[in-house]
mmCIF file of C-alpha atoms in Angstrom:
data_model
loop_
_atom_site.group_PDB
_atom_site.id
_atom_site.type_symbol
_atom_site.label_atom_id
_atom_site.label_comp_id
_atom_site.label_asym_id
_atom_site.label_seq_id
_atom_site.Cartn_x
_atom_site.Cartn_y
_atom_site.Cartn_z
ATOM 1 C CA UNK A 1 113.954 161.642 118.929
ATOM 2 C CA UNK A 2 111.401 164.329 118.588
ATOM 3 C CA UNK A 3 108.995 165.814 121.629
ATOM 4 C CA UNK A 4 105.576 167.116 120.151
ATOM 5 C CA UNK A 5 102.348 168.631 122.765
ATOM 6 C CA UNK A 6 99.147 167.497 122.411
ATOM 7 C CA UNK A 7 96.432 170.224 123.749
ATOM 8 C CA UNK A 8 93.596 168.376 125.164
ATOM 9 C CA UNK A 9 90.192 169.494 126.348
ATOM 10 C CA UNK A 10 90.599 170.924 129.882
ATOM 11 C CA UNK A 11 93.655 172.699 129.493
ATOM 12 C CA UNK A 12 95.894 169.169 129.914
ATOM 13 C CA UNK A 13 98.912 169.140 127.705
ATOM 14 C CA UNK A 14 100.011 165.243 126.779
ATOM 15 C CA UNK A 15 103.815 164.869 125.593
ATOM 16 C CA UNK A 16 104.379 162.246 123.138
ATOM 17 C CA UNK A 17 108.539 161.520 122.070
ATOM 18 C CA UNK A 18 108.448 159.791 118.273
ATOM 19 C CA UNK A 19 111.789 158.331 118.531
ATOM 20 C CA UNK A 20 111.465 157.647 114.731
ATOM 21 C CA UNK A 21 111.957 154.866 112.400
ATOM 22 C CA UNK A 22 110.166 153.751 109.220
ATOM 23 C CA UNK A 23 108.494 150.478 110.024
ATOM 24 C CA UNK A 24 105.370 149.431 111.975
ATOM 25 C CA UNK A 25 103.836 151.769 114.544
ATOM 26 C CA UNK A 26 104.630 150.659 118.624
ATOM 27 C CA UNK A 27 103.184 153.103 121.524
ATOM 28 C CA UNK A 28 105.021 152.668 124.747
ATOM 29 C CA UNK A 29 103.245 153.335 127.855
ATOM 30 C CA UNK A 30 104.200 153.715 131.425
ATOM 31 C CA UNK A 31 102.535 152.764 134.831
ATOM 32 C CA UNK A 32 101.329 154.534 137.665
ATOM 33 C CA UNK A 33 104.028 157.128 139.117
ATOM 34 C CA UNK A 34 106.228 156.365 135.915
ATOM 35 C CA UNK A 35 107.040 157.889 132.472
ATOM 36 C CA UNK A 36 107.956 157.485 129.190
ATOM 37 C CA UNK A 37 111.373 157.829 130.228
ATOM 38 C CA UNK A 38 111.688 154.314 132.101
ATOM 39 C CA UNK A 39 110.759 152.865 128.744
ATOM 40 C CA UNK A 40 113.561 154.857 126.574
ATOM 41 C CA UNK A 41 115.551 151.170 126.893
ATOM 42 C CA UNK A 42 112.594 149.638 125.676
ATOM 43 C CA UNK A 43 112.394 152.054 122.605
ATOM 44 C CA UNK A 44 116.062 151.846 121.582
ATOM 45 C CA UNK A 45 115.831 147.449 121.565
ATOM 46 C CA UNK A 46 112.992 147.735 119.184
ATOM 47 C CA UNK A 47 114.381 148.501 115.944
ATOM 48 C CA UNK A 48 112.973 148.367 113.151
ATOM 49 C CA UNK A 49 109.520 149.756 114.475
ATOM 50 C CA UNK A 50 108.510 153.016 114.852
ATOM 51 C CA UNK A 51 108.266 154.030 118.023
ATOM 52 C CA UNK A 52 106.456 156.511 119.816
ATOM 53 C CA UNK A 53 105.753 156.924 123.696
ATOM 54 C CA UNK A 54 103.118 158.984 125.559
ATOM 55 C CA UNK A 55 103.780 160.618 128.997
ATOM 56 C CA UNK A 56 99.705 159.661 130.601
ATOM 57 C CA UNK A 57 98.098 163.111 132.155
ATOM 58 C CA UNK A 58 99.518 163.408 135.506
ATOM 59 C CA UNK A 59 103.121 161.904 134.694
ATOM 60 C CA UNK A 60 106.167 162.607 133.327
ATOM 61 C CA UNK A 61 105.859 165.504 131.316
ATOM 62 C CA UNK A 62 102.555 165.921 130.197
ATOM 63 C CA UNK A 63 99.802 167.813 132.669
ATOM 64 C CA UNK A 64 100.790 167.119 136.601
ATOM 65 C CA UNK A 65 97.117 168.128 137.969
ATOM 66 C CA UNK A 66 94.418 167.569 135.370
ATOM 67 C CA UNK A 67 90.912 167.610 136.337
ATOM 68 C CA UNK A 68 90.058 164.355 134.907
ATOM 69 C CA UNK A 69 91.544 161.513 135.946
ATOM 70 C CA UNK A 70 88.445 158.863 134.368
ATOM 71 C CA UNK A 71 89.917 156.249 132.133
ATOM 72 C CA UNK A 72 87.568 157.739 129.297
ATOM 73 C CA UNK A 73 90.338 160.996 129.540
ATOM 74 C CA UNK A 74 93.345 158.389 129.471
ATOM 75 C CA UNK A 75 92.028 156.547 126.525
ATOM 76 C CA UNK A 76 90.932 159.433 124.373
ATOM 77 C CA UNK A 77 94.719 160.869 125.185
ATOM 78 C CA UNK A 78 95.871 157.577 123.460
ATOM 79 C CA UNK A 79 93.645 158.034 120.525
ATOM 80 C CA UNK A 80 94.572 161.366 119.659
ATOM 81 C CA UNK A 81 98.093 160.540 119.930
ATOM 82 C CA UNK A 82 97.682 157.975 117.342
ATOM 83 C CA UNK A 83 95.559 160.085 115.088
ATOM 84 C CA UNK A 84 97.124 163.024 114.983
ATOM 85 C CA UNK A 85 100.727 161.334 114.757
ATOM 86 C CA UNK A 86 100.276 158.483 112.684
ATOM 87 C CA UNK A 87 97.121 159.225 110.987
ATOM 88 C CA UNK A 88 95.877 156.327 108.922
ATOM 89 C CA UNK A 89 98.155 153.844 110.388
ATOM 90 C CA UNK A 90 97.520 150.965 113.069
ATOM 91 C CA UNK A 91 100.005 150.550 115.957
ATOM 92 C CA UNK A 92 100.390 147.717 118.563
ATOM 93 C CA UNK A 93 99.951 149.143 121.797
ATOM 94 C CA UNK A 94 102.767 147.840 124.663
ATOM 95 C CA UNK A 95 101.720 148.744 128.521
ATOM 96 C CA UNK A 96 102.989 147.955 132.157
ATOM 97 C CA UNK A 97 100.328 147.967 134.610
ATOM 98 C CA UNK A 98 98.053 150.898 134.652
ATOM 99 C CA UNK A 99 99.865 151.763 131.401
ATOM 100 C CA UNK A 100 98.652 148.064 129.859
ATOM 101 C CA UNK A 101 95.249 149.229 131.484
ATOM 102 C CA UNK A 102 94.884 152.414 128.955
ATOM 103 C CA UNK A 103 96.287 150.517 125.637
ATOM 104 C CA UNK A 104 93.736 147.466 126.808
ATOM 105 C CA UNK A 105 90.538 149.538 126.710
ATOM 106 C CA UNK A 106 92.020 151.856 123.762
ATOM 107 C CA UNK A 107 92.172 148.468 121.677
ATOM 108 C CA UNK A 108 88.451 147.561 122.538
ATOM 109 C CA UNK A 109 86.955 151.392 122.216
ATOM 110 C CA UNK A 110 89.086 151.880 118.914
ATOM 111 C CA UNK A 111 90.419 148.240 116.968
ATOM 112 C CA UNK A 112 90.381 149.830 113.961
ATOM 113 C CA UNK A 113 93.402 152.073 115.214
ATOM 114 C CA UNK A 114 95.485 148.955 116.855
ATOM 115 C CA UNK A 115 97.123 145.970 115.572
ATOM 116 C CA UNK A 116 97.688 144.263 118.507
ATOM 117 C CA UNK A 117 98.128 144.716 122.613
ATOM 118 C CA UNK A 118 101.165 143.932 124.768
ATOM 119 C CA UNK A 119 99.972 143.875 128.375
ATOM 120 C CA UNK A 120 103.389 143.587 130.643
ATOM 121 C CA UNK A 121 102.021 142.808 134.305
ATOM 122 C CA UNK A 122 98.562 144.416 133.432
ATOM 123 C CA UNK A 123 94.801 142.906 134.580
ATOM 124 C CA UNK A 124 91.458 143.840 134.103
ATOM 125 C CA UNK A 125 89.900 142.102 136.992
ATOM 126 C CA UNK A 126 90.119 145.447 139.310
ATOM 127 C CA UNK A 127 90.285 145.858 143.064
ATOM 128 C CA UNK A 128 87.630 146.100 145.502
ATOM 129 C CA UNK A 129 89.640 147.132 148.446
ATOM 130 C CA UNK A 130 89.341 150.946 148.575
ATOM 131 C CA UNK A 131 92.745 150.812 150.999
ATOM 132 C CA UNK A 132 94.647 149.712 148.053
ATOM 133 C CA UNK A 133 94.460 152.781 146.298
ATOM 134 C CA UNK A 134 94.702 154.916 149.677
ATOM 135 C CA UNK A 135 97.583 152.670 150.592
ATOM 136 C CA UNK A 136 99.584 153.823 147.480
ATOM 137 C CA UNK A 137 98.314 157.687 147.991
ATOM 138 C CA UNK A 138 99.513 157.814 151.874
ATOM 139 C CA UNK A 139 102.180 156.059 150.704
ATOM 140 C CA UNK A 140 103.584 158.877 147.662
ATOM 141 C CA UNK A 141 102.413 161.530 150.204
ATOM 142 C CA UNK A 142 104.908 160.562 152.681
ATOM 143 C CA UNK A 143 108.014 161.391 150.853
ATOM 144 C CA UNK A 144 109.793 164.556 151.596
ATOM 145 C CA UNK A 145 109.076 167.773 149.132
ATOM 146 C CA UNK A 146 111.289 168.130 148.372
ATOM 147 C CA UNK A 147 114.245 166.200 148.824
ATOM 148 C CA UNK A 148 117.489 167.894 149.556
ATOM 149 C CA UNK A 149 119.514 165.894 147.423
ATOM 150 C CA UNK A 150 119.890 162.601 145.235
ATOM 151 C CA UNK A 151 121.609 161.315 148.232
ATOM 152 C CA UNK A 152 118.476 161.977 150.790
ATOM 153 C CA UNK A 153 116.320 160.718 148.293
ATOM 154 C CA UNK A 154 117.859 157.442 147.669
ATOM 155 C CA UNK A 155 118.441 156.930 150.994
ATOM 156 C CA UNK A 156 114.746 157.339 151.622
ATOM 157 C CA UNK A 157 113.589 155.309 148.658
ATOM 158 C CA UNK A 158 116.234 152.549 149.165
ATOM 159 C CA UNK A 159 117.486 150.898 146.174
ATOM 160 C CA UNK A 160 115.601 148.427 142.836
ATOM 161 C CA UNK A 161 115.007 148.915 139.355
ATOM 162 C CA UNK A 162 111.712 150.815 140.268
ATOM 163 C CA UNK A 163 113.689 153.264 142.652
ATOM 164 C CA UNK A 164 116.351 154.210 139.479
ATOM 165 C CA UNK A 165 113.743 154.893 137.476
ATOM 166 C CA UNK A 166 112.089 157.184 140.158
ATOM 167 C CA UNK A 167 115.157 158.805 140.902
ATOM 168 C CA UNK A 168 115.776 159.439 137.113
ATOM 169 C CA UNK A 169 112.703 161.484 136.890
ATOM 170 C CA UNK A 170 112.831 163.577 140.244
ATOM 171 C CA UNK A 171 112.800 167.263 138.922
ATOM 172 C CA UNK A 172 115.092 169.899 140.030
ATOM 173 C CA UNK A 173 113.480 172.874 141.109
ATOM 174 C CA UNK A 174 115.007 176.227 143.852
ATOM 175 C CA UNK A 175 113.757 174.008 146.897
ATOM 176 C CA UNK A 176 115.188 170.497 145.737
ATOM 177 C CA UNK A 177 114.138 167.715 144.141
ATOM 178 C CA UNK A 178 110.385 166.775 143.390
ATOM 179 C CA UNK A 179 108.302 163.759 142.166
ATOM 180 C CA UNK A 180 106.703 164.782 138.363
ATOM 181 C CA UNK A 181 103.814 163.288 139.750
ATOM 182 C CA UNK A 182 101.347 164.524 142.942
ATOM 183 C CA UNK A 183 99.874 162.049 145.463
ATOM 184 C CA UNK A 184 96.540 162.380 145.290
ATOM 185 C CA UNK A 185 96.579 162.419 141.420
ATOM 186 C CA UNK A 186 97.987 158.949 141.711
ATOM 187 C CA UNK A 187 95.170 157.561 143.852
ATOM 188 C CA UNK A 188 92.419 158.594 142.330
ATOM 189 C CA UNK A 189 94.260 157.468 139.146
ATOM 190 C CA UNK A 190 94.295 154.003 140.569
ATOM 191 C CA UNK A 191 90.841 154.359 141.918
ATOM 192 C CA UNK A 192 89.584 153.850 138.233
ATOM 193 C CA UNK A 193 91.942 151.336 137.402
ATOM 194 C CA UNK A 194 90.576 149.327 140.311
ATOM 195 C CA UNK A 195 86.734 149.682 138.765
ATOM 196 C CA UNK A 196 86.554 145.409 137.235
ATOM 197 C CA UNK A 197 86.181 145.897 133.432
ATOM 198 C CA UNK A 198 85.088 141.539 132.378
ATOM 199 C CA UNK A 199 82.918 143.103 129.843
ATOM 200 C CA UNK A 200 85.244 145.014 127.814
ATOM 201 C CA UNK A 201 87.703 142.045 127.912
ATOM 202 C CA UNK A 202 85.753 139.581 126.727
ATOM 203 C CA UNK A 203 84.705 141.750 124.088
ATOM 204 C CA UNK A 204 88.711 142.678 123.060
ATOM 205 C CA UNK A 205 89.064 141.789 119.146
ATOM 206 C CA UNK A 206 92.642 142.708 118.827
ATOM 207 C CA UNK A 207 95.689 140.255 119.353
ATOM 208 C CA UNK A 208 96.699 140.167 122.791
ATOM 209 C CA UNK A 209 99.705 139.194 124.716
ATOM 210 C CA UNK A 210 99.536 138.914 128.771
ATOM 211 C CA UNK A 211 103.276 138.907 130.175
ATOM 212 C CA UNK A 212 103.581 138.544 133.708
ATOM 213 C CA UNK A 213 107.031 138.784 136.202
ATOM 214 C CA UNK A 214 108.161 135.719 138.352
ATOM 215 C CA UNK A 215 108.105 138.438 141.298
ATOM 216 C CA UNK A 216 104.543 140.200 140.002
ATOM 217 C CA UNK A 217 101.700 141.859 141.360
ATOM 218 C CA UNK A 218 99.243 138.997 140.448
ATOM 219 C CA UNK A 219 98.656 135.289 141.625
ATOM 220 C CA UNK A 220 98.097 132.108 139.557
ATOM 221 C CA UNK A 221 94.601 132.341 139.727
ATOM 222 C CA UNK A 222 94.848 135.513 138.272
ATOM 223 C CA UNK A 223 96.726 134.928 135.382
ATOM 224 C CA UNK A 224 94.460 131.449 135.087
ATOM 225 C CA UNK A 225 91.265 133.613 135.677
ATOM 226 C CA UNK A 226 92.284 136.466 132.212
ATOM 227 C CA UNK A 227 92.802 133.444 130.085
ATOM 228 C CA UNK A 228 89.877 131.501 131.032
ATOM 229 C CA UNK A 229 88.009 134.947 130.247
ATOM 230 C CA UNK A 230 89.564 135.224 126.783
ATOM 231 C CA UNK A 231 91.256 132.029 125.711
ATOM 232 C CA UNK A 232 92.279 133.797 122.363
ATOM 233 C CA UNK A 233 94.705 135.793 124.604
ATOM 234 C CA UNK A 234 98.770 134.654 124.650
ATOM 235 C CA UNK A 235 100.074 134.201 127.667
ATOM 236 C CA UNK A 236 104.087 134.536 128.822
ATOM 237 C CA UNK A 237 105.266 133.887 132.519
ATOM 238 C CA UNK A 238 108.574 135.662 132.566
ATOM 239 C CA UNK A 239 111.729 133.386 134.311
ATOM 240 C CA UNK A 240 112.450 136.321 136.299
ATOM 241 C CA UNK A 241 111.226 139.886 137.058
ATOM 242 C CA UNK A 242 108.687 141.686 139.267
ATOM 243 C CA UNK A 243 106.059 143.966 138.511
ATOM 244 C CA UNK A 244 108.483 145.846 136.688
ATOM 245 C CA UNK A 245 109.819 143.183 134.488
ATOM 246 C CA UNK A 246 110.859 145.450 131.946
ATOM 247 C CA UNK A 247 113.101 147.059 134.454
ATOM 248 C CA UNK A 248 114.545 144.433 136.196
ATOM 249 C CA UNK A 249 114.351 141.327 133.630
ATOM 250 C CA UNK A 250 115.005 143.486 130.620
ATOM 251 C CA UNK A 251 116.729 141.304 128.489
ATOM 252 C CA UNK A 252 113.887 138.520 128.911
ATOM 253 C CA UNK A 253 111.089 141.434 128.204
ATOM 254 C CA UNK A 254 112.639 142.694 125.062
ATOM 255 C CA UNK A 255 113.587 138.971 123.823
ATOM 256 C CA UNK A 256 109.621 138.082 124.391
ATOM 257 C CA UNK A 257 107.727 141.428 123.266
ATOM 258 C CA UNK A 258 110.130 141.434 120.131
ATOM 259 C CA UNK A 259 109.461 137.628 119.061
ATOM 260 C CA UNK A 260 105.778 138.658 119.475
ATOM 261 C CA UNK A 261 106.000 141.395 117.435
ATOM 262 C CA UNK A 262 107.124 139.784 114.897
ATOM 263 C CA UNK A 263 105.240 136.853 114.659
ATOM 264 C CA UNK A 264 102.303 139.781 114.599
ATOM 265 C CA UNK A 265 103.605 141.381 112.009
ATOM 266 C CA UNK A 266 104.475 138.663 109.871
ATOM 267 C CA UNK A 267 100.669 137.152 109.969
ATOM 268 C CA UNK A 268 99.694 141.028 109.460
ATOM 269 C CA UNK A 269 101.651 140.276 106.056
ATOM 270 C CA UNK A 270 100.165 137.069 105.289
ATOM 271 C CA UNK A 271 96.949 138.540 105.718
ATOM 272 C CA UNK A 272 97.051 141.430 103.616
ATOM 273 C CA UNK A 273 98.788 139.522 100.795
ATOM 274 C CA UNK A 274 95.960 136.910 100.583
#
């Protein structure tokens, strides 16, 4: 696996780790607070693809503080990724929440760069409660900086899939261990997510799969509510899982996102041979 910087405008710096292979192009990307890292597991089942995933400004390690935080800055991140590393190739893009968010309007403002979309617990319908994303900020602000050990920060965190991968990417520094991410970068991240975007679903041309957890984030009506917007769109309703399904119901994930893919690729194939 190889780590390469992309310099964007405003002084942000976006990592992107190619973990290789020779077949058709997947970009992993992460949700809010996360990284690429959490989806190293995801990389390593999908063989036979080649892989790349993108630490999103203000995670991981790609910019911690940039300036803009619009979805605009997110998606043109994504773009340049793909045409800088795999110029002249399409890739199916594979998201978790605010990560499914980015590839979702990256597929509508580019098609001609993506194959097809993989939204794991991801929506478009947005949130009109402004304490939802103040909720999340308060709630990021309140943990220690740093903590004093991985022992004072699990036992502040408590335990779950989510929580390993958090404590996987705290950063050692002289004072202790630190978040890669800041508070208030993650709610005004969320902020935008929150902003309904109907109009760009309904006009999504790409291939489209909507996977949600048993446990997830989003009702019935919900789920009902994206699908009734875009019939076109496939739909999977995980046996098990929460919001991070491809955490804690990784075997069911990887067994769904990998039949997908190939069923994708395979009418890809038809297509171009007729």
């Amino acid at each position: 696996m190889t780590a390469c910087t992309l310099l964007r405008p405003g002084g942000v710096s976006i990592v992107v780790s190619d973990v290789g292979g020779d077949g058709p192009v997947v970009v992993l990307l992460h949700g809010l607070a996360g990284s690429s890292r959490e989806l190293l597991p995801t990389a390593s089942a999908l063989r036979g693809y080649r892989v790349l995933l993108v630490d999103q400004r203000g995670h991981g390690l790609s910019t911690r503080l940039p300036d803009d935080l619009s979805r605009d800055a997110f998606v043109s991140d994504l773009v340049a990724a793909l045409e800088e590393l795999v110029p002249g190739q399409r890739a199916t893009l594979v998201g978790q929440s605010m990560g499914a968010h980015t590839a979702f309007l990256a597929a509508v403002a580019r098609p001609d760069l993506v194959d097809g979309l993989v939204m794991l617990e991801g929506h478009v319908a947005g949130n009109d409660d402004p304490e939802a994303a103040a909720g999340l900020g308060r709630y990021f602000a309140s943990w220690p900086q740093p903590f004093e050990s991985e022992a004072s920060a699990r036992e502040f965190l408590g335990d779950g899939a989510t929580v390993d991968a958090w404590m996987a990417d705290l950063q050692a520094t002289e004072r202790g261990l630190v978040p890669r991410f800041d508070p208030a970068v993650m709610q005004r991240t969320i902020e935008a997510v929150h902003v309904p975007r109907w109009d760009e679903w309904e006009a999504l041309q790409v291939p489209t799969l909507a996977i949600f957890g048993k446990r997830g984030m989003f009702s019935d009506a919900d789920k009902d509510e994206l699908i009734r917007r875009r019939p076109e769109t496939s739909r999977v309703d995980l046996a098990g899982g929460s919001h991070d399904a491809h955490l804690d119901a990784f075997d069911e994930w990887i067994a769904v996102l990998r039949s997908w893919l190939s069923r994708s690729q395979a009418s890809t194939s038809h297509a171009s041979a007729h």
